[in-house]
Amino acid sequence: MKLSLKQCRIAENKKMCKTMNIDEKYMREALKEAKRAFEKNEVPIGSVIVKSGKVIARAHNTIEKDNSSLSHAEMKAIKKAQKKIGNWRLNGCVLYSSVEPCIMCISAILLSRIERVVYGCKDKKFGGCESLAEIQNIKGLNHKVEILGGVLEEESVKLMKRFFRKIRKK
């Protein structure tokens, strides 16, 4: 269930309010990473991974710099988190991404056993959670991941639009 901040303030369910505030807090961290990508002329997508209330990994797109289609923010954050905890399984972790993960990234999220994904805005061209596909809902998968989209959506959309306007001017 999605609540606006105003609805959250008047909601009777305090736990839901707390969760929304926490999601916004970590989405702001993902947006900081997205801004770092923007400054480097990369598509401004940022990601952080949180476990037990602490950021254990953060990353942003470096596709152009690395000359690699694998250098998505989510993929890089997953790799860092796995190294940090010393395990490929990221049980109990939440991944925050400024933009809906693509099909490749949601697949890696599922394979790494991340518990929850929170993202800012949809990606109508590549989104693998809602826009183009719902990879996490494929029948037969042995891992389920909770998806929540639209957290700080306006900020995410503005950053993406600003980036693509800048690119078109070149």
CSV table of N, CA and C in Angstrom, one decimal:
chain,number,residue,atom,x,y,z
A,1,MET,N,0.8,-1.2,0.0
A,1,MET,CA,0.0,0.0,0.0
A,1,MET,C,0.9,1.2,0.0
A,2,LYS,N,0.6,2.2,-0.9
A,2,LYS,CA,1.4,3.4,-1.0
A,2,LYS,C,0.6,4.5,-0.3
A,3,LEU,N,1.4,5.3,0.5
A,3,LEU,CA,0.8,6.4,1.2
A,3,LEU,C,1.6,7.6,0.9
A,4,SER,N,1.0,8.8,0.7
A,4,SER,CA,1.7,10.0,0.6
A,4,SER,C,2.2,10.4,2.0
A,5,LEU,N,3.2,11.3,2.0
A,5,LEU,CA,3.7,11.8,3.3
A,5,LEU,C,2.6,12.4,4.1
A,6,LYS,N,1.7,13.1,3.5
A,6,LYS,CA,0.5,13.7,4.2
A,6,LYS,C,-0.4,12.6,4.8
A,7,GLN,N,-0.6,11.6,4.0
A,7,GLN,CA,-1.5,10.5,4.5
A,7,GLN,C,-0.7,9.7,5.6
A,8,CYS,N,0.6,9.6,5.5
A,8,CYS,CA,1.4,9.0,6.5
A,8,CYS,C,1.3,9.7,7.8
A,9,ARG,N,1.3,11.0,7.8
A,9,ARG,CA,1.2,11.8,9.0
A,9,ARG,C,-0.1,11.6,9.8
A,10,ILE,N,-1.2,11.3,9.0
A,10,ILE,CA,-2.5,11.1,9.7
A,10,ILE,C,-2.9,9.7,9.8
A,11,ALA,N,-2.0,8.8,9.3
A,11,ALA,CA,-2.3,7.4,9.4
A,11,ALA,C,-2.3,6.9,10.8
A,12,GLU,N,-3.2,6.0,11.1
A,12,GLU,CA,-3.2,5.4,12.5
A,12,GLU,C,-2.1,4.3,12.6
A,13,ASN,N,-1.7,3.7,11.6
A,13,ASN,CA,-0.7,2.7,11.6
A,13,ASN,C,0.7,3.3,11.7
A,14,LYS,N,1.2,3.4,12.9
A,14,LYS,CA,2.5,4.1,13.1
A,14,LYS,C,3.6,3.3,12.4
A,15,LYS,N,3.5,2.0,12.3
A,15,LYS,CA,4.6,1.2,11.7
A,15,LYS,C,4.7,1.6,10.2
A,16,MET,N,3.5,1.8,9.5
A,16,MET,CA,3.5,2.2,8.1
A,16,MET,C,4.2,3.5,7.9
A,17,CYS,N,3.9,4.4,8.9
A,17,CYS,CA,4.6,5.8,8.8
A,17,CYS,C,6.1,5.6,9.0
A,18,LYS,N,6.5,4.8,9.9
A,18,LYS,CA,7.9,4.7,10.2
A,18,LYS,C,8.6,4.1,8.9
A,19,THR,N,8.0,3.1,8.3
A,19,THR,CA,8.5,2.4,7.1
A,19,THR,C,8.7,3.4,6.0
A,20,MET,N,7.6,4.3,5.8
A,20,MET,CA,7.7,5.2,4.7
A,20,MET,C,8.9,6.2,5.0
A,21,ASN,N,9.0,6.7,6.2
A,21,ASN,CA,10.1,7.6,6.5
A,21,ASN,C,11.5,7.0,6.3
A,22,ILE,N,11.6,5.7,6.7
A,22,ILE,CA,12.8,5.0,6.4
A,22,ILE,C,13.1,4.8,5.0
A,23,ASP,N,12.1,4.5,4.2
A,23,ASP,CA,12.2,4.3,2.7
A,23,ASP,C,12.7,5.7,2.1
A,24,GLU,N,12.1,6.8,2.5
A,24,GLU,CA,12.5,8.1,2.0
A,24,GLU,C,13.9,8.4,2.4
A,25,LYS,N,14.3,8.1,3.6
A,25,LYS,CA,15.7,8.3,4.0
A,25,LYS,C,16.7,7.6,3.1
A,26,TYR,N,16.5,6.4,2.9
A,26,TYR,CA,17.5,5.6,2.1
A,26,TYR,C,17.3,5.9,0.6
A,27,MET,N,16.1,6.3,0.1
A,27,MET,CA,16.0,6.7,-1.3
A,27,MET,C,16.8,8.0,-1.5
A,28,ARG,N,16.8,8.9,-0.5
A,28,ARG,CA,17.6,10.1,-0.6
A,28,ARG,C,19.1,9.7,-0.8
A,29,GLU,N,19.6,8.7,-0.2
A,29,GLU,CA,20.9,8.2,-0.4
A,29,GLU,C,21.1,7.7,-1.8
A,30,ALA,N,20.1,6.9,-2.3
A,30,ALA,CA,20.2,6.5,-3.7
A,30,ALA,C,20.2,7.6,-4.7
A,31,LEU,N,19.5,8.7,-4.4
A,31,LEU,CA,19.5,9.9,-5.2
A,31,LEU,C,20.8,10.6,-5.2
A,32,LYS,N,21.5,10.6,-4.1
A,32,LYS,CA,22.8,11.2,-4.0
A,32,LYS,C,23.8,10.4,-4.9
A,33,GLU,N,23.7,9.1,-5.0
A,33,GLU,CA,24.5,8.3,-5.9
A,33,GLU,C,24.1,8.7,-7.4
A,34,ALA,N,22.8,8.8,-7.6
A,34,ALA,CA,22.3,9.2,-9.0
A,34,ALA,C,22.9,10.5,-9.4
A,35,LYS,N,23.0,11.4,-8.5
A,35,LYS,CA,23.6,12.8,-8.8
A,35,LYS,C,25.1,12.6,-9.1
A,36,ARG,N,25.7,11.7,-8.5
A,36,ARG,CA,27.2,11.5,-8.8
A,36,ARG,C,27.3,11.0,-10.2
A,37,ALA,N,26.4,10.1,-10.6
A,37,ALA,CA,26.4,9.6,-12.0
A,37,ALA,C,26.2,10.8,-13.0
A,38,PHE,N,25.2,11.6,-12.6
A,38,PHE,CA,24.8,12.8,-13.5
A,38,PHE,C,26.1,13.6,-13.7
A,39,GLU,N,26.8,13.9,-12.6
A,39,GLU,CA,28.0,14.8,-12.7
A,39,GLU,C,29.1,14.1,-13.6
A,40,LYS,N,29.0,12.8,-13.8
A,40,LYS,CA,30.0,12.1,-14.6
A,40,LYS,C,29.5,11.8,-16.0
A,41,ASN,N,28.4,12.4,-16.4
A,41,ASN,CA,27.7,12.2,-17.6
A,41,ASN,C,27.3,10.8,-17.9
A,42,GLU,N,26.9,10.1,-16.8
A,42,GLU,CA,26.3,8.8,-16.8
A,42,GLU,C,24.8,8.9,-16.6
A,43,VAL,N,24.0,8.0,-17.1
A,43,VAL,CA,22.6,8.0,-16.8
A,43,VAL,C,22.5,8.0,-15.3
A,44,PRO,N,21.7,9.0,-14.7
A,44,PRO,CA,21.7,9.2,-13.3
A,44,PRO,C,20.8,8.2,-12.5
A,45,ILE,N,21.4,7.1,-12.3
A,45,ILE,CA,20.8,6.0,-11.5
A,45,ILE,C,21.7,5.7,-10.4
A,46,GLY,N,21.2,5.7,-9.2
A,46,GLY,CA,21.9,5.4,-8.0
A,46,GLY,C,21.2,4.3,-7.2
A,47,SER,N,22.0,3.6,-6.4
A,47,SER,CA,21.5,2.5,-5.6
A,47,SER,C,22.2,2.3,-4.3
A,48,VAL,N,21.5,2.0,-3.2
A,48,VAL,CA,22.1,1.6,-2.0
A,48,VAL,C,21.5,0.3,-1.5
A,49,ILE,N,22.2,-0.4,-0.7
A,49,ILE,CA,21.7,-1.6,-0.1
A,49,ILE,C,21.9,-1.5,1.4
A,50,VAL,N,20.8,-1.8,2.1
A,50,VAL,CA,20.7,-1.6,3.6
A,50,VAL,C,20.4,-3.0,4.2
A,51,LYS,N,21.2,-3.2,5.3
A,51,LYS,CA,20.9,-4.4,6.1
A,51,LYS,C,20.9,-3.9,7.6
A,52,SER,N,19.9,-4.4,8.3
A,52,SER,CA,19.8,-4.0,9.7
A,52,SER,C,20.0,-2.5,10.0
A,53,GLY,N,19.4,-1.7,9.1
A,53,GLY,CA,19.3,-0.3,9.3
A,53,GLY,C,20.6,0.4,9.0
A,54,LYS,N,21.6,-0.2,8.3
A,54,LYS,CA,22.8,0.4,7.9
A,54,LYS,C,23.1,0.2,6.4
A,55,VAL,N,23.6,1.2,5.8
A,55,VAL,CA,23.9,1.1,4.4
A,55,VAL,C,25.2,0.3,4.3
A,56,ILE,N,25.2,-0.8,3.6
A,56,ILE,CA,26.3,-1.7,3.5
A,56,ILE,C,27.0,-1.5,2.1
A,57,ALA,N,26.3,-0.9,1.1
A,57,ALA,CA,26.8,-0.7,-0.2
A,57,ALA,C,26.1,0.4,-0.9
A,58,ARG,N,26.8,1.1,-1.7
A,58,ARG,CA,26.3,2.2,-2.5
A,58,ARG,C,27.0,2.2,-3.9
A,59,ALA,N,26.3,2.6,-4.9
A,59,ALA,CA,26.9,2.7,-6.2
A,59,ALA,C,26.0,3.5,-7.2
A,60,HIS,N,26.6,3.9,-8.3
A,60,HIS,CA,25.9,4.6,-9.3
A,60,HIS,C,26.4,4.0,-10.7
A,61,ASN,N,25.6,4.3,-11.7
A,61,ASN,CA,25.9,3.9,-13.0
A,61,ASN,C,27.3,4.3,-13.5
A,62,THR,N,28.1,3.4,-14.1
A,62,THR,CA,29.4,3.8,-14.7
A,62,THR,C,29.5,3.1,-16.0
A,63,ILE,N,28.4,3.0,-16.7
A,63,ILE,CA,28.4,2.2,-18.0
A,63,ILE,C,29.4,2.9,-19.0
A,64,GLU,N,29.3,4.2,-19.1
A,64,GLU,CA,30.2,4.9,-20.1
A,64,GLU,C,31.7,4.8,-19.7
A,65,LYS,N,31.9,5.0,-18.4
A,65,LYS,CA,33.3,5.0,-17.9
A,65,LYS,C,33.9,3.6,-18.1
A,66,ASP,N,33.2,2.6,-17.7
A,66,ASP,CA,33.6,1.2,-17.8
A,66,ASP,C,33.5,0.6,-19.2
A,67,ASN,N,32.7,1.3,-20.0
A,67,ASN,CA,32.4,0.7,-21.3
A,67,ASN,C,31.8,-0.7,-21.2
A,68,SER,N,30.9,-0.8,-20.3
A,68,SER,CA,30.3,-2.1,-20.0
A,68,SER,C,28.8,-2.0,-19.6
A,69,SER,N,28.0,-2.7,-20.3
A,69,SER,CA,26.5,-2.7,-20.1
A,69,SER,C,26.2,-3.4,-18.7
A,70,LEU,N,27.2,-3.9,-18.1
A,70,LEU,CA,27.0,-4.6,-16.8
A,70,LEU,C,27.2,-3.6,-15.6
A,71,SER,N,27.6,-2.4,-15.9
A,71,SER,CA,27.9,-1.5,-14.8
A,71,SER,C,26.7,-0.6,-14.3
A,72,HIS,N,25.6,-1.3,-14.1
A,72,HIS,CA,24.4,-0.7,-13.6
A,72,HIS,C,24.6,-0.4,-12.1
A,73,ALA,N,24.0,0.6,-11.6
A,73,ALA,CA,24.1,0.9,-10.1
A,73,ALA,C,23.7,-0.3,-9.3
A,74,GLU,N,22.6,-1.0,-9.6
A,74,GLU,CA,22.2,-2.1,-8.8
A,74,GLU,C,23.2,-3.2,-8.8
A,75,MET,N,23.7,-3.6,-10.0
A,75,MET,CA,24.7,-4.7,-10.1
A,75,MET,C,25.9,-4.4,-9.3
A,76,LYS,N,26.4,-3.1,-9.4
A,76,LYS,CA,27.6,-2.7,-8.6
A,76,LYS,C,27.4,-2.8,-7.1
A,77,ALA,N,26.2,-2.3,-6.7
A,77,ALA,CA,25.9,-2.3,-5.3
A,77,ALA,C,25.8,-3.7,-4.7
A,78,ILE,N,25.2,-4.6,-5.5
A,78,ILE,CA,25.1,-6.0,-5.1
A,78,ILE,C,26.4,-6.6,-4.9
A,79,LYS,N,27.3,-6.4,-5.9
A,79,LYS,CA,28.7,-6.9,-5.8
A,79,LYS,C,29.4,-6.4,-4.5
A,80,LYS,N,29.3,-5.1,-4.3
A,80,LYS,CA,29.9,-4.5,-3.1
A,80,LYS,C,29.3,-5.1,-1.8
A,81,ALA,N,28.0,-5.3,-1.7
A,81,ALA,CA,27.3,-5.8,-0.5
A,81,ALA,C,27.8,-7.2,-0.3
A,82,GLN,N,27.9,-8.0,-1.3
A,82,GLN,CA,28.3,-9.4,-1.2
A,82,GLN,C,29.7,-9.5,-0.6
A,83,LYS,N,30.6,-8.6,-1.2
A,83,LYS,CA,31.9,-8.6,-0.7
A,83,LYS,C,32.0,-8.1,0.8
A,84,LYS,N,31.2,-7.1,1.1
A,84,LYS,CA,31.2,-6.6,2.5
A,84,LYS,C,30.7,-7.7,3.5
A,85,ILE,N,29.7,-8.4,3.2
A,85,ILE,CA,29.2,-9.4,4.2
A,85,ILE,C,29.8,-10.8,4.0
A,86,GLY,N,30.6,-11.0,2.9
A,86,GLY,CA,31.3,-12.2,2.7
A,86,GLY,C,30.4,-13.4,2.3
A,87,ASN,N,29.3,-13.0,1.6
A,87,ASN,CA,28.3,-14.1,1.2
A,87,ASN,C,27.6,-13.6,-0.1
A,88,TRP,N,27.3,-14.5,-1.0
A,88,TRP,CA,26.5,-14.1,-2.2
A,88,TRP,C,25.1,-13.9,-1.9
A,89,ARG,N,24.6,-14.5,-0.8
A,89,ARG,CA,23.2,-14.3,-0.3
A,89,ARG,C,23.1,-13.1,0.5
A,90,LEU,N,22.2,-12.2,0.0
A,90,LEU,CA,21.9,-10.9,0.7
A,90,LEU,C,20.6,-11.0,1.5
A,91,ASN,N,20.4,-12.1,2.2
A,91,ASN,CA,19.2,-12.2,3.0
A,91,ASN,C,19.0,-11.1,4.0
A,92,GLY,N,17.8,-10.6,4.1
A,92,GLY,CA,17.5,-9.5,5.0
A,92,GLY,C,17.9,-8.1,4.5
A,93,CYS,N,18.3,-8.0,3.3
A,93,CYS,CA,18.7,-6.7,2.7
A,93,CYS,C,17.6,-6.1,1.9
A,94,VAL,N,17.7,-4.8,1.9
A,94,VAL,CA,16.8,-4.0,1.1
A,94,VAL,C,17.6,-3.2,0.1
A,95,LEU,N,17.2,-3.2,-1.2
A,95,LEU,CA,17.9,-2.4,-2.2
A,95,LEU,C,17.0,-1.2,-2.6
A,96,TYR,N,17.6,-0.1,-2.6
A,96,TYR,CA,17.0,1.2,-3.0
A,96,TYR,C,17.6,1.6,-4.3
A,97,SER,N,16.8,1.9,-5.3
A,97,SER,CA,17.3,2.4,-6.6
A,97,SER,C,16.4,3.6,-7.0
A,98,SER,N,17.1,4.6,-7.5
A,98,SER,CA,16.4,5.8,-7.9
A,98,SER,C,15.5,5.6,-9.1
A,99,VAL,N,15.7,4.5,-9.9
A,99,VAL,CA,14.9,4.1,-11.0
A,99,VAL,C,14.6,2.6,-10.9
A,100,GLU,N,13.4,2.2,-11.4
A,100,GLU,CA,13.0,0.8,-11.4
A,100,GLU,C,14.1,0.0,-12.0
A,101,PRO,N,14.5,-1.1,-11.3
A,101,PRO,CA,15.6,-2.0,-11.9
A,101,PRO,C,15.1,-2.6,-13.2
A,102,CYS,N,16.1,-2.7,-14.1
A,102,CYS,CA,15.9,-3.4,-15.4
A,102,CYS,C,15.8,-4.9,-15.2
A,103,ILE,N,15.5,-5.6,-16.3
A,103,ILE,CA,15.3,-7.0,-16.3
A,103,ILE,C,16.6,-7.7,-15.8
A,104,MET,N,17.8,-7.2,-16.2
A,104,MET,CA,19.0,-7.8,-15.8
A,104,MET,C,19.2,-7.6,-14.2
A,105,CYS,N,18.9,-6.4,-13.8
A,105,CYS,CA,19.1,-6.1,-12.4
A,105,CYS,C,18.2,-6.8,-11.4
A,106,ILE,N,16.9,-6.9,-11.8
A,106,ILE,CA,15.9,-7.6,-11.0
A,106,ILE,C,16.2,-9.1,-10.9
A,107,SER,N,16.8,-9.6,-12.0
A,107,SER,CA,17.2,-11.0,-12.0
A,107,SER,C,18.4,-11.2,-11.0
A,108,ALA,N,19.3,-10.3,-11.0
A,108,ALA,CA,20.4,-10.4,-10.0
A,108,ALA,C,19.9,-10.2,-8.6
A,109,ILE,N,19.0,-9.3,-8.4
A,109,ILE,CA,18.4,-9.1,-7.1
A,109,ILE,C,17.7,-10.4,-6.6
A,110,LEU,N,17.0,-11.1,-7.5
A,110,LEU,CA,16.4,-12.3,-7.1
A,110,LEU,C,17.4,-13.4,-6.8
A,111,LEU,N,18.4,-13.5,-7.6
A,111,LEU,CA,19.5,-14.5,-7.4
A,111,LEU,C,20.2,-14.3,-6.1
A,112,SER,N,20.4,-13.0,-5.7
A,112,SER,CA,21.2,-12.7,-4.5
A,112,SER,C,20.3,-12.8,-3.2
A,113,ARG,N,19.0,-13.1,-3.4
A,113,ARG,CA,18.1,-13.2,-2.3
A,113,ARG,C,17.8,-12.0,-1.5
A,114,ILE,N,17.9,-10.8,-2.2
A,114,ILE,CA,17.5,-9.6,-1.6
A,114,ILE,C,16.0,-9.7,-1.2
A,115,GLU,N,15.6,-9.1,0.0
A,115,GLU,CA,14.3,-9.3,0.5
A,115,GLU,C,13.3,-8.3,-0.1
A,116,ARG,N,13.8,-7.1,-0.4
A,116,ARG,CA,12.8,-6.0,-0.7
A,116,ARG,C,13.5,-5.0,-1.7
A,117,VAL,N,12.8,-4.5,-2.6
A,117,VAL,CA,13.3,-3.4,-3.5
A,117,VAL,C,12.4,-2.2,-3.4
A,118,VAL,N,13.0,-1.1,-3.3
A,118,VAL,CA,12.3,0.2,-3.2
A,118,VAL,C,12.9,1.1,-4.3
A,119,TYR,N,12.0,1.6,-5.2
A,119,TYR,CA,12.6,2.4,-6.3
A,119,TYR,C,11.8,3.7,-6.4
A,120,GLY,N,12.4,4.7,-7.1
A,120,GLY,CA,11.8,6.0,-7.3
A,120,GLY,C,10.8,6.0,-8.4
A,121,CYS,N,11.3,6.1,-9.7
A,121,CYS,CA,10.4,6.2,-10.8
A,121,CYS,C,10.5,5.0,-11.7
A,122,LYS,N,9.5,4.8,-12.5
A,122,LYS,CA,9.4,3.7,-13.4
A,122,LYS,C,10.4,3.9,-14.6
A,123,ASP,N,10.8,2.8,-15.2
A,123,ASP,CA,11.6,2.9,-16.4
A,123,ASP,C,10.8,2.2,-17.5
A,124,LYS,N,10.1,3.0,-18.3
A,124,LYS,CA,9.1,2.5,-19.3
A,124,LYS,C,9.8,1.7,-20.4
A,125,LYS,N,11.1,1.9,-20.6
A,125,LYS,CA,11.9,1.2,-21.7
A,125,LYS,C,12.5,-0.1,-21.3
A,126,PHE,N,13.0,-0.1,-20.0
A,126,PHE,CA,13.7,-1.3,-19.6
A,126,PHE,C,13.3,-1.9,-18.2
A,127,GLY,N,12.3,-1.3,-17.6
A,127,GLY,CA,11.9,-1.7,-16.2
A,127,GLY,C,11.4,-3.2,-16.1
A,128,GLY,N,12.1,-3.9,-15.2
A,128,GLY,CA,11.8,-5.3,-15.1
A,128,GLY,C,10.9,-5.7,-13.9
A,129,CYS,N,10.4,-4.7,-13.1
A,129,CYS,CA,9.6,-5.0,-11.9
A,129,CYS,C,8.1,-4.7,-12.2
A,130,GLU,N,7.9,-3.7,-13.1
A,130,GLU,CA,6.5,-3.3,-13.3
A,130,GLU,C,6.2,-2.9,-14.8
A,131,SER,N,7.1,-2.1,-15.3
A,131,SER,CA,6.9,-1.4,-16.6
A,131,SER,C,6.8,-2.3,-17.8
A,132,LEU,N,7.9,-3.1,-18.0
A,132,LEU,CA,7.9,-4.0,-19.2
A,132,LEU,C,7.6,-5.5,-18.8
A,133,ALA,N,8.0,-5.8,-17.6
A,133,ALA,CA,7.8,-7.2,-17.1
A,133,ALA,C,7.7,-7.1,-15.5
A,134,GLU,N,7.3,-8.2,-15.0
A,134,GLU,CA,7.3,-8.4,-13.5
A,134,GLU,C,8.1,-9.7,-13.3
A,135,ILE,N,9.4,-9.6,-13.5
A,135,ILE,CA,10.2,-10.8,-13.4
A,135,ILE,C,10.1,-11.5,-12.1
A,136,GLN,N,9.9,-10.7,-11.0
A,136,GLN,CA,9.8,-11.3,-9.7
A,136,GLN,C,8.5,-12.2,-9.5
A,137,ASN,N,7.6,-12.0,-10.4
A,137,ASN,CA,6.3,-12.8,-10.3
A,137,ASN,C,6.3,-14.0,-11.2
A,138,ILE,N,7.4,-14.4,-11.8
A,138,ILE,CA,7.5,-15.6,-12.7
A,138,ILE,C,7.2,-16.8,-11.8
A,139,LYS,N,6.2,-17.6,-12.3
A,139,LYS,CA,5.9,-18.8,-11.6
A,139,LYS,C,7.1,-19.8,-11.5
A,140,GLY,N,7.3,-20.3,-10.4
A,140,GLY,CA,8.3,-21.3,-10.2
A,140,GLY,C,9.6,-20.8,-9.6
A,141,LEU,N,9.8,-19.5,-9.5
A,141,LEU,CA,10.9,-18.9,-8.8
A,141,LEU,C,10.9,-19.3,-7.3
A,142,ASN,N,12.1,-19.7,-6.8
A,142,ASN,CA,12.1,-20.1,-5.4
A,142,ASN,C,12.3,-18.9,-4.4
A,143,HIS,N,12.5,-17.7,-4.9
A,143,HIS,CA,12.7,-16.6,-4.1
A,143,HIS,C,11.7,-15.5,-4.5
A,144,LYS,N,11.1,-14.9,-3.5
A,144,LYS,CA,10.2,-13.8,-3.7
A,144,LYS,C,10.8,-12.5,-3.2
A,145,VAL,N,10.5,-11.4,-3.8
A,145,VAL,CA,11.0,-10.1,-3.4
A,145,VAL,C,9.9,-9.1,-3.4
A,146,GLU,N,9.8,-8.4,-2.3
A,146,GLU,CA,8.7,-7.3,-2.2
A,146,GLU,C,9.2,-6.1,-3.0
A,147,ILE,N,8.3,-5.5,-3.8
A,147,ILE,CA,8.6,-4.3,-4.6
A,147,ILE,C,7.7,-3.2,-4.2
A,148,LEU,N,8.4,-2.0,-4.0
A,148,LEU,CA,7.6,-0.8,-3.7
A,148,LEU,C,8.2,0.3,-4.6
A,149,GLY,N,7.4,0.8,-5.5
A,149,GLY,CA,7.8,1.9,-6.4
A,149,GLY,C,7.2,3.2,-6.0
A,150,GLY,N,7.7,4.3,-6.6
A,150,GLY,CA,7.1,5.6,-6.4
A,150,GLY,C,7.6,6.4,-5.2
A,151,VAL,N,8.7,5.9,-4.5
A,151,VAL,CA,9.2,6.6,-3.4
A,151,VAL,C,10.1,7.8,-3.9
A,152,LEU,N,9.8,9.0,-3.5
A,152,LEU,CA,10.5,10.2,-4.0
A,152,LEU,C,10.5,10.2,-5.6
A,153,GLU,N,9.4,9.8,-6.1
A,153,GLU,CA,9.3,9.6,-7.6
A,153,GLU,C,9.6,11.0,-8.3
A,154,GLU,N,9.0,12.0,-7.8
A,154,GLU,CA,9.2,13.3,-8.5
A,154,GLU,C,10.7,13.7,-8.6
A,155,GLU,N,11.4,13.5,-7.5
A,155,GLU,CA,12.9,13.9,-7.6
A,155,GLU,C,13.6,13.0,-8.6
A,156,SER,N,13.3,11.7,-8.6
A,156,SER,CA,13.9,10.8,-9.6
A,156,SER,C,13.6,11.2,-11.0
A,157,VAL,N,12.3,11.5,-11.3
A,157,VAL,CA,11.9,11.9,-12.6
A,157,VAL,C,12.6,13.2,-13.1
A,158,LYS,N,12.7,14.2,-12.2
A,158,LYS,CA,13.3,15.5,-12.5
A,158,LYS,C,14.8,15.3,-12.9
A,159,LEU,N,15.5,14.4,-12.1
A,159,LEU,CA,16.9,14.2,-12.4
A,159,LEU,C,17.1,13.5,-13.7
A,160,MET,N,16.3,12.5,-14.0
A,160,MET,CA,16.3,11.9,-15.3
A,160,MET,C,16.0,12.8,-16.5
A,161,LYS,N,15.0,13.6,-16.3
A,161,LYS,CA,14.6,14.6,-17.4
A,161,LYS,C,15.7,15.6,-17.6
A,162,ARG,N,16.3,16.1,-16.5
A,162,ARG,CA,17.4,17.1,-16.6
A,162,ARG,C,18.6,16.5,-17.4
A,163,PHE,N,18.9,15.2,-17.1
A,163,PHE,CA,20.0,14.6,-17.7
A,163,PHE,C,19.8,14.4,-19.2
A,164,PHE,N,18.6,14.0,-19.6
A,164,PHE,CA,18.3,13.7,-21.0
A,164,PHE,C,18.2,15.1,-21.8
A,165,ARG,N,17.7,16.1,-21.2
A,165,ARG,CA,17.7,17.4,-21.8
A,165,ARG,C,19.2,17.9,-22.1
A,166,LYS,N,20.0,17.7,-21.1
A,166,LYS,CA,21.5,18.0,-21.2
A,166,LYS,C,22.1,17.2,-22.4
A,167,ILE,N,21.8,16.0,-22.5
A,167,ILE,CA,22.4,15.1,-23.5
A,167,ILE,C,21.9,15.6,-24.9
A,168,ARG,N,20.6,15.9,-25.0
A,168,ARG,CA,20.1,16.4,-26.3
A,168,ARG,C,20.6,17.7,-26.8
A,169,LYS,N,21.1,18.5,-25.8
A,169,LYS,CA,21.7,19.8,-26.2
A,169,LYS,C,23.0,19.7,-26.8
A,170,LYS,N,23.7,18.6,-26.5
A,170,LYS,CA,25.1,18.4,-27.0
A,170,LYS,C,25.1,18.1,-28.5
